[in-house]
Short mmCIF file of C-alpha atoms in Angstrom, two decimals:
data_model
loop_
_atom_site.label_atom_id
_atom_site.label_comp_id
_atom_site.label_asym_id
_atom_site.label_seq_id
_atom_site.Cartn_x
_atom_site.Cartn_y
_atom_site.Cartn_z
CA MET A 17 37.61 23.67 3.24
CA ARG A 18 40.27 26.40 3.00
CA PHE A 19 39.60 29.83 3.17
CA HIS A 20 41.72 32.76 1.47
CA ARG A 21 41.04 36.08 3.12
CA SER A 22 43.27 37.71 0.41
CA ARG A 23 40.57 37.05 -1.93
CA PRO A 24 37.22 37.39 -0.27
CA SER A 25 34.09 35.76 -1.91
CA ILE A 26 30.49 35.51 -0.97
CA LEU A 27 30.93 32.02 0.27
CA GLY A 28 34.45 32.89 2.00
CA SER A 29 32.59 35.83 3.85
CA VAL A 30 29.97 33.81 5.43
CA LEU A 31 31.78 30.43 5.86
CA ALA A 32 34.24 31.66 8.40
CA PRO A 33 35.83 28.94 10.57
CA GLY A 34 33.46 28.22 13.60
CA SER A 35 30.57 29.92 12.24
CA THR A 36 27.35 27.65 12.43
CA ARG A 37 25.64 30.15 10.30
CA GLY A 38 28.12 29.61 7.66
CA TRP A 39 27.55 25.73 7.82
CA ARG A 40 23.92 26.22 7.81
CA LEU A 41 24.28 28.50 4.46
CA ARG A 42 26.61 25.85 3.24
CA LEU A 43 24.27 23.00 3.86
CA PHE A 44 21.43 24.70 1.98
CA ILE A 45 23.84 25.73 -1.06
CA LEU A 46 25.17 22.57 -2.04
CA PRO A 47 21.70 20.65 -2.43
CA SER A 48 20.46 23.82 -4.64
CA LEU A 49 23.62 23.53 -6.72
CA LEU A 50 23.19 19.72 -7.24
CA ALA A 51 19.57 20.27 -8.25
CA PHE A 52 20.70 22.90 -10.56
CA LEU A 53 23.17 20.18 -12.22
CA VAL A 54 20.36 17.78 -12.80
CA SER A 55 19.38 17.78 -16.59
CA PRO A 56 15.66 18.19 -17.50
CA ALA A 57 15.81 14.80 -18.99
CA GLU A 58 17.02 13.26 -16.02
CA ALA A 59 14.28 15.15 -14.12
CA GLY A 60 11.50 14.22 -16.44
CA GLU A 61 12.32 10.52 -16.10
CA GLU A 62 12.44 10.53 -12.14
CA GLU A 63 9.17 12.35 -12.43
CA ALA A 64 7.67 9.51 -14.94
CA LYS A 65 9.14 6.98 -12.45
CA ALA A 66 7.52 8.36 -9.53
CA ARG A 67 4.22 8.82 -11.21
CA ALA A 68 4.28 5.01 -12.34
CA ARG A 69 5.18 3.95 -8.62
CA GLU A 70 1.90 5.75 -7.45
CA LEU A 71 -0.09 3.90 -10.30
CA VAL A 72 1.50 0.55 -9.28
CA ASP A 73 0.67 1.08 -5.75
CA SER A 74 -2.64 1.93 -6.72
CA GLY A 75 -2.90 -1.37 -8.87
CA ASN A 76 -1.46 -3.25 -6.02
CA ASP A 77 -4.27 -2.00 -3.49
CA ALA A 78 -6.83 -2.77 -5.88
CA LEU A 79 -5.73 -6.32 -6.54
CA ALA A 80 -5.48 -6.92 -3.07
CA ARG A 81 -9.11 -5.95 -2.59
CA GLY A 82 -10.23 -8.22 -5.38
CA ASP A 83 -10.94 -5.38 -7.96
CA ALA A 84 -8.90 -6.68 -10.86
CA GLU A 85 -10.23 -4.53 -13.44
CA SER A 86 -9.00 -1.53 -11.56
CA ALA A 87 -5.71 -2.95 -11.13
CA VAL A 88 -5.51 -3.64 -15.04
CA ARG A 89 -6.30 -0.06 -15.59
CA ALA A 90 -3.77 1.21 -12.86
CA TYR A 91 -0.88 -1.15 -14.18
CA THR A 92 -1.67 -0.18 -18.07
CA ALA A 93 -1.28 3.69 -16.94
CA ALA A 94 1.79 2.79 -15.07
CA TYR A 95 3.46 1.06 -18.14
CA GLU A 96 2.62 4.15 -20.22
CA ALA A 97 3.94 6.33 -17.79
CA TYR A 98 7.24 4.60 -17.74
CA PRO A 99 7.59 1.58 -19.79
CA SER A 100 9.29 -1.02 -17.27
CA PRO A 101 9.02 -4.56 -17.79
CA LYS A 102 8.29 -5.39 -14.19
CA ILE A 103 5.14 -3.68 -14.64
CA LEU A 104 3.98 -5.79 -17.41
CA TYR A 105 4.35 -8.83 -14.98
CA ASN A 106 1.93 -7.25 -12.70
CA LEU A 107 -0.10 -6.46 -15.41
CA ALA A 108 -0.38 -10.20 -16.49
CA GLU A 109 -1.29 -11.11 -13.10
CA ALA A 110 -4.18 -8.76 -12.93
CA SER A 111 -5.56 -9.74 -16.31
CA LYS A 112 -5.56 -13.39 -15.30
CA ALA A 113 -7.47 -12.53 -12.11
CA ALA A 114 -9.89 -10.62 -14.42
CA ARG A 115 -10.21 -13.58 -16.47
CA ASP A 116 -9.02 -11.56 -19.61
CA HIS A 117 -6.64 -14.81 -20.63
CA PRO A 118 -5.47 -13.28 -24.03
CA ALA A 119 -4.40 -10.16 -22.34
CA ALA A 120 -2.65 -12.20 -19.60
CA VAL A 121 -0.92 -14.18 -22.34
CA ASN A 122 0.38 -11.08 -24.29
CA ALA A 123 1.63 -9.43 -21.29
CA PHE A 124 3.49 -12.30 -20.12
CA GLN A 125 5.19 -12.82 -23.59
CA ARG A 126 6.19 -9.18 -23.53
CA PHE A 127 7.42 -9.38 -19.98
CA LEU A 128 9.54 -12.43 -21.01
CA GLU A 129 10.81 -10.73 -24.35
CA GLU A 130 11.42 -7.11 -22.97
CA GLY A 131 12.55 -7.72 -19.36
CA GLY A 132 16.35 -8.79 -19.72
CA ALA A 133 18.19 -11.12 -18.06
CA GLU A 134 17.56 -10.68 -14.47
CA ALA A 135 14.72 -13.36 -13.63
CA SER A 136 15.70 -16.23 -11.73
CA SER A 137 15.10 -19.72 -13.46
CA GLU A 138 12.25 -20.19 -10.98
CA LEU A 139 10.29 -17.39 -12.19
CA GLU A 140 10.79 -18.02 -15.82
CA SER A 141 9.60 -21.77 -15.26
CA THR A 142 6.43 -20.28 -13.53
CA VAL A 143 5.71 -17.88 -16.39
CA GLN A 144 6.27 -20.43 -19.01
CA ASN A 145 3.91 -22.70 -17.32
CA GLU A 146 1.18 -19.90 -17.01
CA LEU A 147 1.58 -19.20 -20.64
CA SER A 148 1.31 -22.88 -21.64
CA ARG A 149 -1.84 -23.23 -19.41
CA LEU A 150 -3.58 -19.89 -20.47
CA ARG A 151 -2.63 -20.51 -24.35
CA ALA A 152 -5.17 -23.45 -24.19
CA SER A 153 -7.88 -21.06 -24.16
CA CYS A 154 -6.65 -18.59 -27.20
CA GLY A 155 -7.25 -18.47 -30.78
CA TRP A 156 -4.38 -16.61 -32.46
CA LEU A 157 -3.92 -13.63 -35.02
CA GLU A 158 -1.10 -12.72 -36.95
CA PHE A 159 -1.04 -9.63 -39.14
CA VAL A 160 1.11 -9.74 -42.26
CA GLY A 161 2.19 -6.92 -44.51
CA ALA A 162 1.50 -4.05 -42.24
CA THR A 163 3.83 -1.18 -43.13
CA ALA A 164 5.08 1.74 -40.98
CA GLY A 165 2.36 3.83 -39.36
CA THR A 166 -0.10 0.95 -39.55
CA SER A 167 -1.85 0.31 -36.11
CA ALA A 168 -4.49 -2.51 -35.08
CA LEU A 169 -7.40 -3.14 -32.79
CA VAL A 170 -8.93 -6.15 -32.03
CA ASP A 171 -12.27 -5.40 -30.10
CA GLY A 172 -11.11 -2.08 -29.27
CA GLN A 173 -7.84 -3.35 -27.78
CA SER A 174 -4.49 -2.38 -29.11
CA VAL A 175 -2.65 -5.41 -30.57
CA ASP A 176 1.12 -5.58 -31.41
CA LEU A 177 1.51 -6.18 -35.26
CA ASP A 178 4.98 -7.28 -34.74
CA ARG A 179 3.81 -10.46 -32.96
CA VAL A 180 1.43 -13.27 -33.00
CA SER A 181 -1.51 -12.36 -30.53
CA CYS A 182 -3.83 -14.48 -28.28
CA VAL A 183 -7.60 -13.56 -28.70
CA ARG A 184 -10.64 -15.09 -27.42
CA PRO A 185 -12.30 -17.68 -29.97
CA GLY A 186 -15.08 -16.33 -31.71
CA ASP A 187 -16.01 -13.53 -34.00
CA ARG A 188 -13.66 -10.89 -33.69
CA ARG A 189 -13.60 -7.15 -34.74
CA VAL A 190 -10.43 -5.83 -36.29
CA GLU A 191 -9.84 -2.03 -36.80
CA LEU A 192 -6.99 -1.24 -39.14
CA HIS A 193 -5.29 2.41 -38.80
CA ARG A 194 -2.82 4.13 -40.93
CA ASP A 195 -2.77 8.15 -41.03
CA ASP A 196 -6.23 9.27 -41.40
CA ASP A 197 -7.36 5.83 -43.29
CA THR A 198 -9.38 3.19 -41.29
CA ARG A 199 -10.57 -0.38 -42.60
CA THR A 200 -12.85 -2.60 -40.34
CA ILE A 201 -12.95 -6.32 -41.02
CA ALA A 202 -14.59 -9.21 -39.13
CA VAL A 203 -12.55 -12.54 -38.53
CA THR A 204 -13.76 -15.67 -36.83
CA VAL A 205 -11.18 -17.36 -34.97
CA GLY A 206 -11.71 -20.82 -33.41
CA LEU A 207 -10.06 -22.17 -30.35
CA GLY A 208 -6.45 -23.04 -30.77
CA GLU A 209 -6.82 -21.72 -34.42
CA ASN A 210 -4.20 -19.65 -36.11
CA VAL A 211 -5.42 -17.04 -38.37
CA ARG A 212 -3.32 -14.88 -40.57
CA VAL A 213 -4.36 -11.76 -42.08
CA GLU A 214 -2.57 -9.85 -44.88
CA VAL A 215 -3.16 -6.31 -44.80
CA SER A 216 -2.76 -3.73 -47.90
CA PHE A 217 -4.15 -0.30 -48.14
CA PRO A 218 -5.17 0.89 -51.33
CA ASP A 219 -2.08 2.96 -52.35
CA GLU A 220 0.28 -0.15 -51.63
CA LYS A 221 1.53 -2.41 -54.00
CA ARG A 222 0.89 -5.98 -52.90
CA ASP A 223 3.34 -8.79 -53.48
CA ASP A 224 1.63 -12.11 -54.37
CA SER A 225 4.91 -14.30 -53.35
CA GLU A 226 4.79 -16.05 -50.17
CA PRO A 227 5.66 -13.76 -47.36
CA SER A 228 9.41 -14.09 -46.12
CA SER A 229 8.07 -14.82 -42.76
CA GLY A 230 5.46 -17.29 -43.81
CA VAL A 231 5.47 -20.85 -43.17
CA PRO A 232 4.90 -23.60 -45.90
CA TRP A 233 1.84 -25.11 -44.53
CA TRP A 234 -0.49 -21.88 -44.68
CA VAL A 235 -3.03 -22.24 -47.36
CA TRP A 236 -4.38 -18.90 -48.50
CA LEU A 237 -7.91 -18.41 -48.54
CA GLY A 238 -10.29 -15.61 -49.67
CA ILE A 239 -13.30 -16.78 -47.62
CA GLY A 240 -14.76 -16.62 -43.94
CA VAL A 241 -13.95 -12.74 -43.89
CA ALA A 242 -16.43 -9.74 -43.96
CA VAL A 243 -14.74 -6.63 -45.36
CA VAL A 244 -16.36 -3.29 -44.39
CA GLY A 245 -14.74 -0.82 -46.64
CA ALA A 246 -13.27 -1.58 -49.99
CA GLY A 247 -9.40 -1.61 -51.15
CA ILE A 248 -8.27 -3.79 -48.45
CA GLY A 249 -6.31 -7.11 -49.23
CA ILE A 250 -6.94 -9.90 -46.74
CA GLY A 251 -5.61 -13.53 -46.88
CA ILE A 252 -6.67 -16.10 -44.30
CA ALA A 253 -4.89 -19.19 -43.35
CA SER A 254 -5.49 -21.45 -40.28
CA SER A 255 -3.57 -24.26 -38.74
CA ALA A 256 -4.05 -25.93 -35.24
CA SER A 257 -0.37 -25.73 -34.24
CA ASP A 258 1.03 -23.35 -31.53
CA PRO A 259 2.56 -20.50 -33.50
CA LEU A 260 4.68 -19.63 -30.34
CA GLU A 261 6.21 -22.86 -29.88
CA GLY A 262 9.80 -22.45 -29.48
CA GLU A 263 9.90 -18.59 -30.12
CA LEU A 264 9.85 -17.21 -26.64
CA GLY A 265 13.25 -16.12 -25.77
CA SER A 266 15.07 -16.78 -22.61
CA THR A 267 15.72 -13.26 -21.63
CA ASN A 268 13.55 -12.61 -18.57
CA THR A 269 13.10 -10.37 -15.71
CA SER A 270 12.39 -10.56 -12.13
CA SER A 271 9.35 -10.85 -10.02
CA TRP A 272 8.93 -7.40 -8.67
CA SER A 273 5.67 -6.42 -7.22
CA ARG A 274 6.65 -2.65 -7.14
CA LEU A 275 9.24 -0.40 -8.65
#
């Protein structure tokens, strides 16, 4: 560092060569300046990541002592704090340990889709094998025609309207929400059965043509569905084939147990 005595400054006056006090002050000032240069967005992201790390650690501890349900809650909160795909792998494993196979399938699927290309071929093979095994215990629900702002709960659990979701076979309670409007329907899903639900709210104009994402073998039925609340259009179709066959991408992430 060069010092110009002809132009004194605050730093120059205290950082004279050989002054240990000056070095201590310099070490104090530089980190302070660097902290000042960190943007609020970066600081917020680091804070969210730190919170997620704490929750992942909590989930790991819970899973290690056999409390799978607490682990599921911790990993879910961690993903909400900082949505890293690595957390989805932990969530899938915890859901499997809690014997919630539909949640495990959905988490494994999201893990593969969102994780990127970092996973080893060994991990990819492991996850695909787990999916094949767990799918055998599922029924399947697909929502068609949902517009922006629409959300759905199956037995109180949020589901992604953009993908086919694994659900427990049997009678399922489906809640559909858009703005302040809520519709509730009861749908029966058999083991290995695919059920498609087409939804339209009262102010939406239904398109009676075959949906662009539809499959030719769908036979639209207006039976087997109990509707609570008028004005919701529902079509049900079933098939024994696996709707996810060949649809899982090859982008994966690695098997982290921690952030």
